Tab-separated table of C-alpha atoms in Angstrom:
chain	number	residue	atom	x	y	z
O	25	UNK	CA	0.000	0.000	0.000
O	26	UNK	CA	1.440	3.345	-1.045
O	27	UNK	CA	1.749	5.727	1.899
O	28	UNK	CA	2.137	9.504	1.931
O	29	UNK	CA	5.797	9.196	2.916
O	30	UNK	CA	6.400	7.260	-0.334
O	31	UNK	CA	5.130	10.163	-2.433
O	32	UNK	CA	6.921	13.352	-3.391
O	33	UNK	CA	7.275	15.636	-6.394
O	34	UNK	CA	9.673	13.185	-8.051
O	35	UNK	CA	7.347	10.152	-7.877
O	36	UNK	CA	6.432	8.694	-11.312
O	37	UNK	CA	2.722	8.311	-12.182
O	38	UNK	CA	2.859	4.533	-11.849
O	39	UNK	CA	3.832	4.883	-8.177
O	40	UNK	CA	1.126	7.340	-7.122
O	41	UNK	CA	-2.093	6.058	-5.574
O	42	UNK	CA	-4.953	5.486	-8.024
O	43	UNK	CA	-7.069	8.610	-8.323
O	44	UNK	CA	-5.038	10.311	-5.607
O	45	UNK	CA	-6.704	8.243	-2.876
O	46	UNK	CA	-5.054	8.576	0.545
O	47	UNK	CA	-5.003	5.417	2.636
O	48	UNK	CA	-4.176	6.800	6.068
O	49	UNK	CA	-5.462	9.530	8.351
O	50	UNK	CA	-3.672	12.667	9.529
O	51	UNK	CA	-1.239	13.029	6.633
O	52	UNK	CA	-1.248	16.790	7.277
O	53	UNK	CA	1.012	16.073	10.252
O	54	UNK	CA	3.899	15.352	7.869
O	55	UNK	CA	3.272	18.337	5.615
O	56	UNK	CA	5.389	21.393	6.389
O	57	UNK	CA	3.229	24.514	6.164
O	58	UNK	CA	5.511	26.485	8.508
O	59	UNK	CA	7.426	27.778	5.528
O	60	UNK	CA	4.367	29.934	4.692
O	61	UNK	CA	4.937	32.230	7.681
O	62	UNK	CA	5.727	35.911	7.326
O	63	UNK	CA	5.377	36.616	11.063
O	64	UNK	CA	6.345	34.218	13.857
O	65	UNK	CA	5.098	33.842	17.461
O	66	UNK	CA	7.663	33.803	20.284
O	67	UNK	CA	6.752	31.980	23.512
O	68	UNK	CA	7.757	33.723	26.755
O	69	UNK	CA	7.464	30.789	29.136
O	70	UNK	CA	8.200	32.846	32.268
O	71	UNK	CA	5.082	34.975	31.663
O	72	UNK	CA	2.808	32.075	30.765
O	73	UNK	CA	0.191	31.007	33.339
O	74	UNK	CA	-0.864	27.953	31.266
O	75	UNK	CA	-4.443	29.197	31.170
O	76	UNK	CA	-4.898	27.149	27.932
O	77	UNK	CA	-6.693	29.987	26.084
O	78	UNK	CA	-4.261	30.065	23.139
O	79	UNK	CA	-4.549	26.306	22.407
O	80	UNK	CA	-8.133	26.115	21.128
O	81	UNK	CA	-7.821	29.454	19.311
O	82	UNK	CA	-4.906	28.276	17.174
O	83	UNK	CA	-6.400	27.414	13.749
O	84	UNK	CA	-3.566	25.019	12.998
O	85	UNK	CA	-3.382	23.193	16.335
O	86	UNK	CA	0.242	24.319	16.558
O	87	UNK	CA	0.493	24.691	20.330
O	88	UNK	CA	1.238	21.290	21.892
O	89	UNK	CA	0.148	20.512	25.429
O	90	UNK	CA	1.727	18.051	27.867
O	91	UNK	CA	0.811	17.298	31.491
O	92	UNK	CA	-1.492	20.331	31.695
O	93	UNK	CA	1.169	22.762	30.447
O	94	UNK	CA	1.579	24.278	26.993
O	95	UNK	CA	4.910	23.692	25.259
O	96	UNK	CA	6.777	25.802	22.711
O	97	UNK	CA	5.174	26.332	19.303
O	98	UNK	CA	5.069	23.637	16.634
O	99	UNK	CA	6.818	25.727	13.988
O	100	UNK	CA	6.288	23.054	11.322
O	101	UNK	CA	2.583	23.923	11.173
O	102	UNK	CA	2.296	27.426	12.599
O	103	UNK	CA	1.341	29.840	9.815
O	104	UNK	CA	1.928	32.965	11.870
O	105	UNK	CA	-1.617	34.304	11.958
O	106	UNK	CA	-1.094	35.997	15.349
O	107	UNK	CA	-4.412	35.001	16.908
O	108	UNK	CA	-2.563	33.471	19.865
O	109	UNK	CA	-0.819	36.791	20.673
O	110	UNK	CA	-4.193	38.478	20.404
O	111	UNK	CA	-5.949	36.211	22.923
O	112	UNK	CA	-3.158	35.757	25.461
O	113	UNK	CA	-4.098	37.739	28.598
O	114	UNK	CA	-0.540	37.656	29.988
O	115	UNK	CA	1.589	38.880	27.066
O	116	UNK	CA	3.351	35.490	27.050
O	117	UNK	CA	3.262	35.503	23.239
O	118	UNK	CA	4.749	38.178	20.968
O	119	UNK	CA	4.788	38.150	17.169
O	120	UNK	CA	8.051	39.042	15.429
O	121	UNK	CA	8.542	39.815	11.774
O	122	UNK	CA	9.987	37.078	9.586
O	123	UNK	CA	9.656	33.322	9.416
O	124	UNK	CA	11.911	32.502	12.391
O	125	UNK	CA	11.394	32.992	16.147
O	126	UNK	CA	14.174	35.423	17.071
Q	29	UNK	CA	-36.841	-15.497	-21.350
Q	30	UNK	CA	-38.657	-13.397	-23.962
Q	31	UNK	CA	-40.420	-10.244	-22.871
Q	32	UNK	CA	-42.190	-7.231	-24.342
Q	33	UNK	CA	-40.507	-4.205	-22.819
Q	34	UNK	CA	-39.670	-0.595	-23.560
Q	35	UNK	CA	-36.042	0.462	-23.289
Q	36	UNK	CA	-36.694	2.144	-19.950
Q	37	UNK	CA	-38.511	-0.890	-18.591
Q	38	UNK	CA	-35.675	-3.118	-19.759
Q	39	UNK	CA	-33.030	-0.992	-18.042
Q	40	UNK	CA	-35.106	-0.728	-14.864
Q	41	UNK	CA	-35.435	-4.502	-14.918
Q	42	UNK	CA	-31.679	-4.868	-15.454
Q	43	UNK	CA	-31.090	-2.681	-12.402
Q	44	UNK	CA	-33.511	-4.856	-10.442
Q	45	UNK	CA	-31.616	-7.981	-11.421
Q	46	UNK	CA	-28.320	-6.379	-10.472
Q	47	UNK	CA	-29.782	-5.199	-7.141
Q	48	UNK	CA	-27.263	-2.385	-6.601
Q	49	UNK	CA	-26.584	-0.911	-3.175
Q	50	UNK	CA	-27.604	2.640	-4.007
Q	51	UNK	CA	-29.545	4.523	-6.648
Q	52	UNK	CA	-29.379	8.303	-6.836
Q	53	UNK	CA	-32.779	9.248	-8.216
Q	54	UNK	CA	-33.998	12.345	-9.990
Q	55	UNK	CA	-36.449	12.502	-12.902
Q	56	UNK	CA	-36.088	14.042	-16.347
Q	57	UNK	CA	-37.893	13.185	-19.538
Q	58	UNK	CA	-37.346	10.675	-21.144
Q	59	UNK	CA	-35.342	8.823	-18.491
Q	60	UNK	CA	-37.863	9.376	-15.673
Q	61	UNK	CA	-39.396	5.936	-16.060
Q	62	UNK	CA	-36.172	4.238	-15.055
Q	63	UNK	CA	-36.185	5.464	-11.445
Q	64	UNK	CA	-39.996	5.378	-11.583
Q	65	UNK	CA	-40.267	1.670	-12.430
Q	66	UNK	CA	-37.392	0.928	-10.089
Q	67	UNK	CA	-39.198	2.715	-7.263
Q	68	UNK	CA	-41.918	0.091	-7.600
Q	69	UNK	CA	-39.388	-2.680	-7.053
Q	70	UNK	CA	-38.055	-0.811	-4.027
Q	71	UNK	CA	-41.521	-0.259	-2.577
Q	72	UNK	CA	-42.431	-3.927	-3.094
Q	73	UNK	CA	-39.279	-5.080	-1.328
Q	74	UNK	CA	-37.958	-6.818	-4.431
Q	75	UNK	CA	-34.534	-5.159	-4.119
Q	76	UNK	CA	-32.282	-4.070	-1.257
Q	77	UNK	CA	-31.270	-0.858	-2.976
Q	78	UNK	CA	-31.061	2.347	-0.970
Q	79	UNK	CA	-33.214	4.573	-3.214
Q	80	UNK	CA	-32.118	8.141	-2.550
Q	81	UNK	CA	-34.467	10.767	-3.948
Q	82	UNK	CA	-32.692	14.107	-4.152
Q	83	UNK	CA	-33.334	17.644	-5.283
Q	84	UNK	CA	-31.331	17.716	-8.517
Q	85	UNK	CA	-29.170	15.685	-10.824
Q	86	UNK	CA	-26.065	17.309	-9.376
Q	87	UNK	CA	-27.157	15.787	-6.077
Q	88	UNK	CA	-28.025	12.407	-7.556
Q	89	UNK	CA	-24.514	12.118	-8.938
Q	90	UNK	CA	-23.106	13.325	-5.600
Q	91	UNK	CA	-24.993	10.480	-3.937
Q	92	UNK	CA	-23.484	7.997	-6.370
Q	93	UNK	CA	-19.952	9.323	-5.900
Q	94	UNK	CA	-20.184	9.241	-2.113
Q	95	UNK	CA	-21.781	5.805	-2.082
Q	96	UNK	CA	-19.364	4.288	-4.568
Q	97	UNK	CA	-16.395	5.737	-2.666
Q	98	UNK	CA	-17.856	4.247	0.493
Q	99	UNK	CA	-17.811	0.816	-1.154
Q	100	UNK	CA	-21.349	0.573	-2.509
Q	101	UNK	CA	-22.431	-0.236	-6.061
Q	102	UNK	CA	-24.255	2.851	-7.307
Q	103	UNK	CA	-26.435	3.548	-10.325
Q	104	UNK	CA	-28.108	6.568	-11.832
Q	105	UNK	CA	-30.240	7.459	-14.845
Q	106	UNK	CA	-30.696	10.780	-16.592
Q	107	UNK	CA	-30.927	12.719	-19.853
Q	108	UNK	CA	-30.100	16.043	-21.474
Q	109	UNK	CA	-29.961	18.926	-19.018
Q	110	UNK	CA	-29.885	16.471	-16.139
Q	111	UNK	CA	-26.588	15.111	-17.408
Q	112	UNK	CA	-25.454	18.664	-18.024
Q	113	UNK	CA	-26.278	19.644	-14.455
Q	114	UNK	CA	-24.003	16.826	-13.270
Q	115	UNK	CA	-21.212	18.128	-15.463
Q	116	UNK	CA	-18.550	18.944	-12.868
Q	117	UNK	CA	-19.296	15.716	-11.013
Q	118	UNK	CA	-18.912	13.539	-14.099
Q	119	UNK	CA	-15.260	14.589	-14.118
Q	120	UNK	CA	-15.015	13.976	-10.358
Q	121	UNK	CA	-16.490	10.486	-10.644
Q	122	UNK	CA	-14.040	9.545	-13.357
Q	123	UNK	CA	-10.983	11.103	-11.746
Q	124	UNK	CA	-11.785	9.492	-8.397
Q	125	UNK	CA	-11.900	6.265	-10.429
Q	126	UNK	CA	-15.353	5.244	-9.198
Q	127	UNK	CA	-17.139	2.671	-11.404
Q	128	UNK	CA	-20.605	4.207	-11.194
Q	129	UNK	CA	-23.109	3.066	-13.837
Q	130	UNK	CA	-25.397	5.611	-15.467
Q	131	UNK	CA	-28.146	5.031	-18.008
Q	132	UNK	CA	-28.194	8.060	-20.297
Q	133	UNK	CA	-31.436	8.254	-22.242
Q	134	UNK	CA	-30.283	10.559	-25.000
Q	135	UNK	CA	-32.229	13.755	-25.281
Q	136	UNK	CA	-30.991	16.945	-26.832
Q	137	UNK	CA	-29.621	19.770	-24.738
Q	138	UNK	CA	-31.600	22.989	-24.499
Q	139	UNK	CA	-32.073	25.375	-26.111
Q	140	UNK	CA	-34.481	25.833	-27.474
Q	141	UNK	CA	-36.025	23.412	-24.997
Q	142	UNK	CA	-36.715	20.118	-26.710
Q	143	UNK	CA	-37.352	16.744	-25.172
Q	144	UNK	CA	-36.631	14.585	-28.179
Q	145	UNK	CA	-33.684	12.503	-29.171
Q	146	UNK	CA	-30.248	13.456	-30.283
Q	147	UNK	CA	-26.811	12.733	-28.867
Q	148	UNK	CA	-25.795	16.210	-27.761
Q	149	UNK	CA	-26.132	15.331	-24.061
Q	150	UNK	CA	-23.704	12.418	-23.955
Q	151	UNK	CA	-21.479	14.019	-26.590
Q	152	UNK	CA	-21.145	17.001	-24.293
Q	153	UNK	CA	-19.703	14.643	-21.705
Q	154	UNK	CA	-17.287	12.893	-24.023
Q	155	UNK	CA	-14.186	14.408	-22.416
Q	156	UNK	CA	-15.243	13.646	-18.851
Q	157	UNK	CA	-13.433	10.324	-18.586
Q	158	UNK	CA	-16.591	8.195	-18.638
Q	159	UNK	CA	-16.769	5.069	-20.763
Q	160	UNK	CA	-19.616	5.590	-23.252
Q	161	UNK	CA	-21.494	2.719	-24.859
Q	162	UNK	CA	-24.463	3.260	-27.188
Q	163	UNK	CA	-27.425	0.986	-27.931
Q	164	UNK	CA	-29.274	0.597	-31.205
Q	165	UNK	CA	-32.391	-0.947	-29.675
Q	166	UNK	CA	-34.004	-2.218	-26.468
Q	167	UNK	CA	-32.062	-5.495	-26.454
Q	168	UNK	CA	-28.759	-3.639	-26.633
Q	169	UNK	CA	-29.878	-1.164	-23.970
Q	170	UNK	CA	-30.562	-4.080	-21.608
Q	171	UNK	CA	-27.392	-5.983	-22.515
Q	172	UNK	CA	-25.097	-2.936	-22.325
Q	173	UNK	CA	-26.324	-2.064	-18.844
Q	174	UNK	CA	-25.546	-5.603	-17.645
Q	175	UNK	CA	-22.039	-5.434	-19.078
Q	176	UNK	CA	-21.267	-2.017	-17.574
Q	177	UNK	CA	-20.207	-3.116	-14.099
Q	178	UNK	CA	-17.813	-5.895	-15.095
Q	179	UNK	CA	-16.217	-3.326	-17.420
Q	180	UNK	CA	-15.971	-0.382	-15.030
Q	181	UNK	CA	-15.117	-2.312	-11.891
Q	182	UNK	CA	-12.145	-4.169	-13.358
Q	183	UNK	CA	-8.859	-3.202	-11.707
Q	184	UNK	CA	-7.270	-2.173	-14.994
Q	185	UNK	CA	-10.185	0.204	-15.645
Q	186	UNK	CA	-11.904	1.623	-12.538
Q	187	UNK	CA	-13.902	4.144	-14.568
Q	188	UNK	CA	-17.593	5.063	-14.555
Q	189	UNK	CA	-19.729	3.770	-17.433
Q	190	UNK	CA	-22.508	5.560	-19.290
Q	191	UNK	CA	-24.822	3.297	-21.304
Q	192	UNK	CA	-26.804	5.357	-23.794
Q	193	UNK	CA	-30.041	4.773	-25.671
Q	194	UNK	CA	-32.115	7.045	-27.885
Q	195	UNK	CA	-34.794	8.937	-25.995
Q	196	UNK	CA	-38.364	7.953	-26.889
Q	197	UNK	CA	-37.234	5.930	-29.898
Q	198	UNK	CA	-35.612	3.255	-27.745
Q	199	UNK	CA	-36.646	4.244	-24.241
Q	200	UNK	CA	-40.383	4.281	-24.901
Q	201	UNK	CA	-40.954	1.997	-27.875
Q	202	UNK	CA	-41.810	-1.557	-26.909
Q	203	UNK	CA	-39.877	-4.429	-28.439
Q	204	UNK	CA	-39.581	-8.159	-27.878
Q	205	UNK	CA	-36.328	-8.771	-26.096
Q	206	UNK	CA	-34.563	-11.691	-24.451
Q	207	UNK	CA	-33.965	-11.325	-20.737
Q	208	UNK	CA	-31.435	-13.336	-18.779
Q	209	UNK	CA	-32.331	-15.203	-15.596
Q	210	UNK	CA	-31.577	-13.160	-12.494
Q	211	UNK	CA	-29.081	-15.642	-11.024
Q	212	UNK	CA	-27.264	-15.708	-14.357
Q	213	UNK	CA	-27.004	-11.903	-14.155
Q	214	UNK	CA	-25.803	-12.005	-10.550
Q	215	UNK	CA	-23.163	-14.619	-11.350
Q	216	UNK	CA	-22.039	-12.614	-14.356
Q	217	UNK	CA	-21.533	-9.343	-12.515
Q	218	UNK	CA	-20.275	-10.928	-9.288
Q	219	UNK	CA	-19.708	-8.928	-6.106
Q	220	UNK	CA	-18.231	-5.462	-5.854
Q	221	UNK	CA	-15.006	-5.818	-3.899
Q	222	UNK	CA	-12.935	-2.647	-4.042
Q	223	UNK	CA	-9.549	-2.922	-2.375
Q	224	UNK	CA	-10.042	0.322	-0.483
Q	225	UNK	CA	-13.265	2.137	0.379
Q	226	UNK	CA	-14.414	4.741	2.882
Q	227	UNK	CA	-16.235	2.271	5.099
Q	228	UNK	CA	-13.244	-0.036	5.392
Q	229	UNK	CA	-12.320	0.276	9.027
Q	230	UNK	CA	-8.933	-1.396	8.653
Q	231	UNK	CA	-7.558	1.720	7.017
Q	232	UNK	CA	-9.218	5.135	6.996
Q	233	UNK	CA	-9.281	6.662	3.563
Q	234	UNK	CA	-9.645	10.036	1.879
Q	235	UNK	CA	-11.004	10.365	-1.662
Q	236	UNK	CA	-10.758	13.374	-3.955
Q	237	UNK	CA	-7.665	15.252	-2.777
Q	238	UNK	CA	-6.251	18.577	-3.877
Q	239	UNK	CA	-3.315	18.179	-6.257
Q	240	UNK	CA	-0.737	20.897	-6.778
Q	241	UNK	CA	0.646	21.060	-10.303
Q	242	UNK	CA	3.404	18.673	-9.323
Q	243	UNK	CA	0.895	15.821	-9.069
Q	244	UNK	CA	-2.187	16.545	-11.212
Q	245	UNK	CA	-0.732	15.484	-14.527
Q	246	UNK	CA	0.428	12.129	-13.167
Q	247	UNK	CA	-3.071	11.324	-11.924
Q	248	UNK	CA	-4.499	12.257	-15.316
Q	249	UNK	CA	-2.030	10.027	-17.100
Q	250	UNK	CA	-3.218	7.188	-14.852
Q	251	UNK	CA	-6.787	7.958	-15.936
Q	252	UNK	CA	-5.804	8.104	-19.610
Q	253	UNK	CA	-4.105	4.726	-19.347
Q	254	UNK	CA	-7.213	3.308	-17.707
Q	255	UNK	CA	-9.362	4.519	-20.613
Q	256	UNK	CA	-6.942	2.852	-23.028
Q	257	UNK	CA	-7.129	-0.389	-21.040
Q	258	UNK	CA	-10.923	-0.204	-21.111
Q	259	UNK	CA	-10.978	-1.151	-24.785
Q	260	UNK	CA	-9.571	-4.627	-24.162
Q	261	UNK	CA	-11.747	-5.099	-21.102
Q	262	UNK	CA	-14.914	-4.172	-23.038
Q	263	UNK	CA	-14.105	-6.841	-25.618
Q	264	UNK	CA	-13.300	-9.363	-22.879
Q	265	UNK	CA	-16.617	-8.728	-21.114
Q	266	UNK	CA	-18.505	-9.032	-24.399
Q	267	UNK	CA	-16.892	-12.439	-24.947
Q	268	UNK	CA	-18.041	-13.561	-21.502
Q	269	UNK	CA	-21.482	-12.121	-22.169
Q	270	UNK	CA	-21.802	-14.053	-25.412
Q	271	UNK	CA	-21.297	-17.278	-23.433
Q	272	UNK	CA	-24.320	-16.580	-21.243
Q	273	UNK	CA	-26.571	-14.899	-23.799
Q	274	UNK	CA	-25.609	-16.059	-27.263
Q	275	UNK	CA	-25.472	-12.417	-28.318
Q	276	UNK	CA	-22.235	-11.036	-29.694
Q	277	UNK	CA	-21.001	-7.497	-29.179
Q	278	UNK	CA	-17.864	-5.638	-30.201
Q	279	UNK	CA	-16.572	-2.073	-30.208
Q	280	UNK	CA	-18.807	-1.466	-33.227
Q	281	UNK	CA	-21.029	-3.507	-35.525
Q	282	UNK	CA	-20.146	-3.974	-39.166
Q	283	UNK	CA	-23.192	-4.467	-41.380
Q	284	UNK	CA	-22.495	-5.687	-44.903
Q	285	UNK	CA	-19.029	-4.155	-44.797
Q	286	UNK	CA	-17.075	-7.120	-46.229
Q	287	UNK	CA	-17.184	-5.775	-49.768
Q	288	UNK	CA	-18.660	-2.323	-49.219
Q	289	UNK	CA	-17.577	0.549	-51.470
Q	290	UNK	CA	-19.866	3.090	-49.850
Q	291	UNK	CA	-20.244	3.207	-46.079
Q	292	UNK	CA	-22.022	5.026	-43.308
Q	293	UNK	CA	-20.694	5.557	-39.804
Q	294	UNK	CA	-23.285	6.403	-37.181
Q	295	UNK	CA	-24.547	5.803	-33.660
Q	296	UNK	CA	-27.794	4.562	-32.160
Q	297	UNK	CA	-31.259	3.731	-33.409
Q	298	UNK	CA	-30.650	5.320	-36.811
Q	299	UNK	CA	-28.657	2.152	-37.495
Q	300	UNK	CA	-31.934	0.262	-37.761
Q	301	UNK	CA	-33.174	2.670	-40.396
Q	302	UNK	CA	-29.840	2.524	-42.179
Q	303	UNK	CA	-29.802	-1.269	-42.249
Q	304	UNK	CA	-33.245	-1.355	-43.876
Q	305	UNK	CA	-32.135	1.154	-46.515
Q	306	UNK	CA	-28.895	-0.756	-47.108
Q	307	UNK	CA	-30.827	-3.993	-47.660
Q	308	UNK	CA	-32.885	-2.256	-50.378
Q	309	UNK	CA	-29.788	-0.753	-51.992
Q	310	UNK	CA	-28.010	-4.108	-51.950
Q	311	UNK	CA	-30.926	-5.603	-53.870
Q	312	UNK	CA	-30.257	-2.978	-56.508
Q	313	UNK	CA	-26.599	-3.944	-56.599
Q	314	UNK	CA	-25.182	-1.042	-54.603
Q	315	UNK	CA	-22.265	-2.136	-52.444
Q	316	UNK	CA	-23.463	-0.269	-49.361
Q	317	UNK	CA	-22.439	-0.969	-45.783
Q	318	UNK	CA	-22.699	0.433	-42.274
Q	319	UNK	CA	-20.425	0.740	-39.282
Q	320	UNK	CA	-22.543	1.273	-36.212
Q	321	UNK	CA	-20.394	2.652	-33.408
Q	322	UNK	CA	-21.240	0.980	-30.098
Q	323	UNK	CA	-18.302	2.139	-27.963
Q	324	UNK	CA	-17.597	5.864	-28.365
Q	325	UNK	CA	-15.333	6.172	-25.333
Q	326	UNK	CA	-12.726	4.786	-25.562
Q	327	UNK	CA	-12.880	5.529	-29.277
Q	328	UNK	CA	-11.924	2.474	-31.384
Q	329	UNK	CA	-9.801	4.463	-33.814
Q	330	UNK	CA	-7.467	1.738	-35.070
Q	331	UNK	CA	-10.239	-0.784	-35.498
Q	332	UNK	CA	-12.478	1.716	-37.309
Q	333	UNK	CA	-9.676	2.634	-39.691
Q	334	UNK	CA	-9.299	-1.051	-40.565
Q	335	UNK	CA	-13.068	-1.391	-41.085
Q	336	UNK	CA	-13.225	1.593	-43.449
Q	337	UNK	CA	-9.880	1.156	-45.197
Q	338	UNK	CA	-11.266	-0.660	-48.229
Q	339	UNK	CA	-14.224	1.606	-48.876
Q	340	UNK	CA	-14.194	4.334	-51.504
Q	341	UNK	CA	-16.397	6.894	-49.778
Q	342	UNK	CA	-17.853	7.098	-46.301
Q	343	UNK	CA	-20.375	9.429	-44.704
Q	344	UNK	CA	-20.136	10.003	-40.987
Q	345	UNK	CA	-23.586	10.878	-39.740
Q	346	UNK	CA	-23.620	12.855	-36.507
Q	347	UNK	CA	-26.785	13.070	-34.465
Q	348	UNK	CA	-25.368	16.017	-32.579
Q	349	UNK	CA	-23.776	19.345	-33.361
Q	350	UNK	CA	-20.441	20.156	-31.794
Q	351	UNK	CA	-20.447	23.643	-33.297
Q	352	UNK	CA	-16.834	23.188	-34.224
Q	353	UNK	CA	-17.650	24.627	-37.651
Q	354	UNK	CA	-15.580	21.700	-38.819
Q	355	UNK	CA	-18.114	18.892	-38.453
Q	356	UNK	CA	-19.688	16.877	-35.671
Q	357	UNK	CA	-17.934	14.919	-32.898
Q	358	UNK	CA	-18.156	11.499	-34.535
Q	359	UNK	CA	-16.764	12.977	-37.755
Q	360	UNK	CA	-13.796	14.482	-35.907
Q	361	UNK	CA	-12.976	11.144	-34.274
Q	362	UNK	CA	-13.415	9.187	-37.493
Q	363	UNK	CA	-11.335	11.540	-39.593
Q	364	UNK	CA	-8.588	11.411	-36.980
Q	365	UNK	CA	-8.721	7.622	-36.988
Q	366	UNK	CA	-8.366	7.501	-40.777
Q	367	UNK	CA	-5.582	10.044	-41.012
Q	368	UNK	CA	-2.705	7.587	-40.830
Q	369	UNK	CA	-4.057	5.250	-43.518
Q	370	UNK	CA	-1.916	5.255	-46.658
Q	371	UNK	CA	-5.084	4.924	-48.698
Q	372	UNK	CA	-8.241	6.228	-47.208
Q	373	UNK	CA	-11.809	6.788	-48.381
Q	374	UNK	CA	-13.313	10.175	-49.131
Q	375	UNK	CA	-15.051	11.262	-45.956
Q	376	UNK	CA	-18.033	13.568	-45.582
Q	377	UNK	CA	-20.034	14.616	-42.527
Q	378	UNK	CA	-23.794	14.941	-42.323
Q	379	UNK	CA	-25.358	16.322	-39.165
Q	380	UNK	CA	-28.928	15.050	-38.887
Q	381	UNK	CA	-31.761	14.281	-36.523
Q	382	UNK	CA	-31.266	17.182	-34.127
Q	383	UNK	CA	-34.029	17.604	-31.576
Q	384	UNK	CA	-35.690	14.405	-32.755
Q	385	UNK	CA	-35.878	15.400	-36.441
Q	386	UNK	CA	-36.845	12.184	-38.169
Q	387	UNK	CA	-34.528	10.165	-40.362
Q	388	UNK	CA	-36.192	7.972	-42.997
Q	389	UNK	CA	-34.866	5.174	-45.156
Q	390	UNK	CA	-35.357	7.516	-48.131
Q	391	UNK	CA	-32.932	9.963	-46.505
Q	392	UNK	CA	-30.338	7.212	-46.119
Q	393	UNK	CA	-30.763	6.269	-49.749
Q	394	UNK	CA	-30.169	9.908	-50.700
Q	395	UNK	CA	-26.935	9.877	-48.710
Q	396	UNK	CA	-25.761	6.773	-50.514
Q	397	UNK	CA	-26.697	8.467	-53.779
Q	398	UNK	CA	-24.331	11.289	-52.912
Q	399	UNK	CA	-21.619	8.832	-51.895
Q	400	UNK	CA	-21.993	7.083	-55.237
Q	401	UNK	CA	-21.550	10.409	-57.040
Q	402	UNK	CA	-18.419	11.150	-55.050
Q	403	UNK	CA	-17.032	7.703	-55.853
Q	404	UNK	CA	-17.668	8.346	-59.539
Q	405	UNK	CA	-16.422	11.921	-59.857
Q	406	UNK	CA	-13.995	12.344	-56.966
Q	407	UNK	CA	-15.775	15.638	-56.232
Q	408	UNK	CA	-16.704	15.780	-52.550
Q	409	UNK	CA	-18.663	19.019	-52.561
Q	410	UNK	CA	-19.110	20.533	-49.099
Q	411	UNK	CA	-17.553	18.243	-46.477
Q	412	UNK	CA	-19.826	19.243	-43.618
Q	413	UNK	CA	-23.564	19.685	-44.175
Q	414	UNK	CA	-26.853	19.315	-42.330
Q	415	UNK	CA	-29.724	17.117	-43.451
Q	416	UNK	CA	-33.443	17.287	-42.767
Q	417	UNK	CA	-33.846	20.992	-42.097
Q	418	UNK	CA	-36.112	23.241	-44.098
Q	419	UNK	CA	-34.006	25.754	-45.991
Q	420	UNK	CA	-34.697	28.336	-48.647
Q	421	UNK	CA	-32.263	26.796	-51.098
Q	422	UNK	CA	-34.186	23.571	-51.201
Q	423	UNK	CA	-37.613	25.155	-51.122
Q	424	UNK	CA	-37.199	27.438	-54.144
């Protein structure tokens, strides 16, 4: 069975799935959309109260959570929309210009 | 088993024998009777089909696409503007490689609004990736529908199939036809066992993705190869069908072509009229013959070239306008097929029968008269003309 990891822009037509069918769920996880960013969120952990407001607001589910605490941004999928900075009540997130968190 | 049925009744009965999982149902003249008769079977509990009545033909095709992707055998029936309303989805069904079966009861496209027969509806869909098979009469309409699933569902094909019959002429006229026993039909078409389908819990599946330019062309090449493979599969299925029915089918039918000098190429019920005219001409010593195209998609170009190679003059008769200003769709395909022949017949195009305009045996004889003149003089005259319309030039 051909999987998403077997397919890239060099794959010949004989080795693509018939009709473009995808035989597994969640293939978006492996697809890097972080390169689309023009602004990037920076996480200030010391200011964060882990109120969990930013997590559900993120349209790309790019804020991972572990043991009741949010972790640093998943920059592979963050598209830099800035909604998280907008909703954070504690200024624990700031957007910087560019595609990298500096 | 001999029965007296109209084309619509015969197709509805074929669907009953097949007992598909799903039918997307929406009415349009002259195909309405297919879902209508089938609804009786559903109401009487004679089938297990999920009969989904929807609000438009776009929706009925959506139902079929979703159901087929989910792993269910789906059928549909429509005509004319109904087929046109499904237009975007015809391409989706084919590119998702879903072997849906659709009975297209040929009715002209509006406008002006007309409910009578010509082939403009299915011709309008000729680039959609659907296999297209045409019937001359009620027997062929029944037989073609039964052969559709073994053709479309085959792994080398996986394409939807449109079986066409002439609206009113075939769909509503009653003829004696031979029906197969239901268990013979069921054995012939077998079960639908796709390798992957939406309801397969072992692996979740997504159908109909977005392709960036880096992928689209590859998927289309796959589809093109499938359409090429369909030709062999259609012939294979016809061979199997002959074993259970005694009736033989090919990509087209050659009628008195063995020694024909003058030939017609056409599609559908007009073949019956043409055969009668050809019989009369043969009695008078005219070496007339007919190639009746059964499979239009995939187009049997090589085979047609071989069939016409030894004729002197051929007329391709199109029962639809393509408005190419260069002739009708069947003419374009035929001319292309003949191009590579070292020696090829003179070829003319006659567009006829639009909006149900009648074609009589006398008209066919006139066409052969013109072909005979061309054979004699080598003067083709106008390559592309219409026949049957009232025009000032003829009325003066």
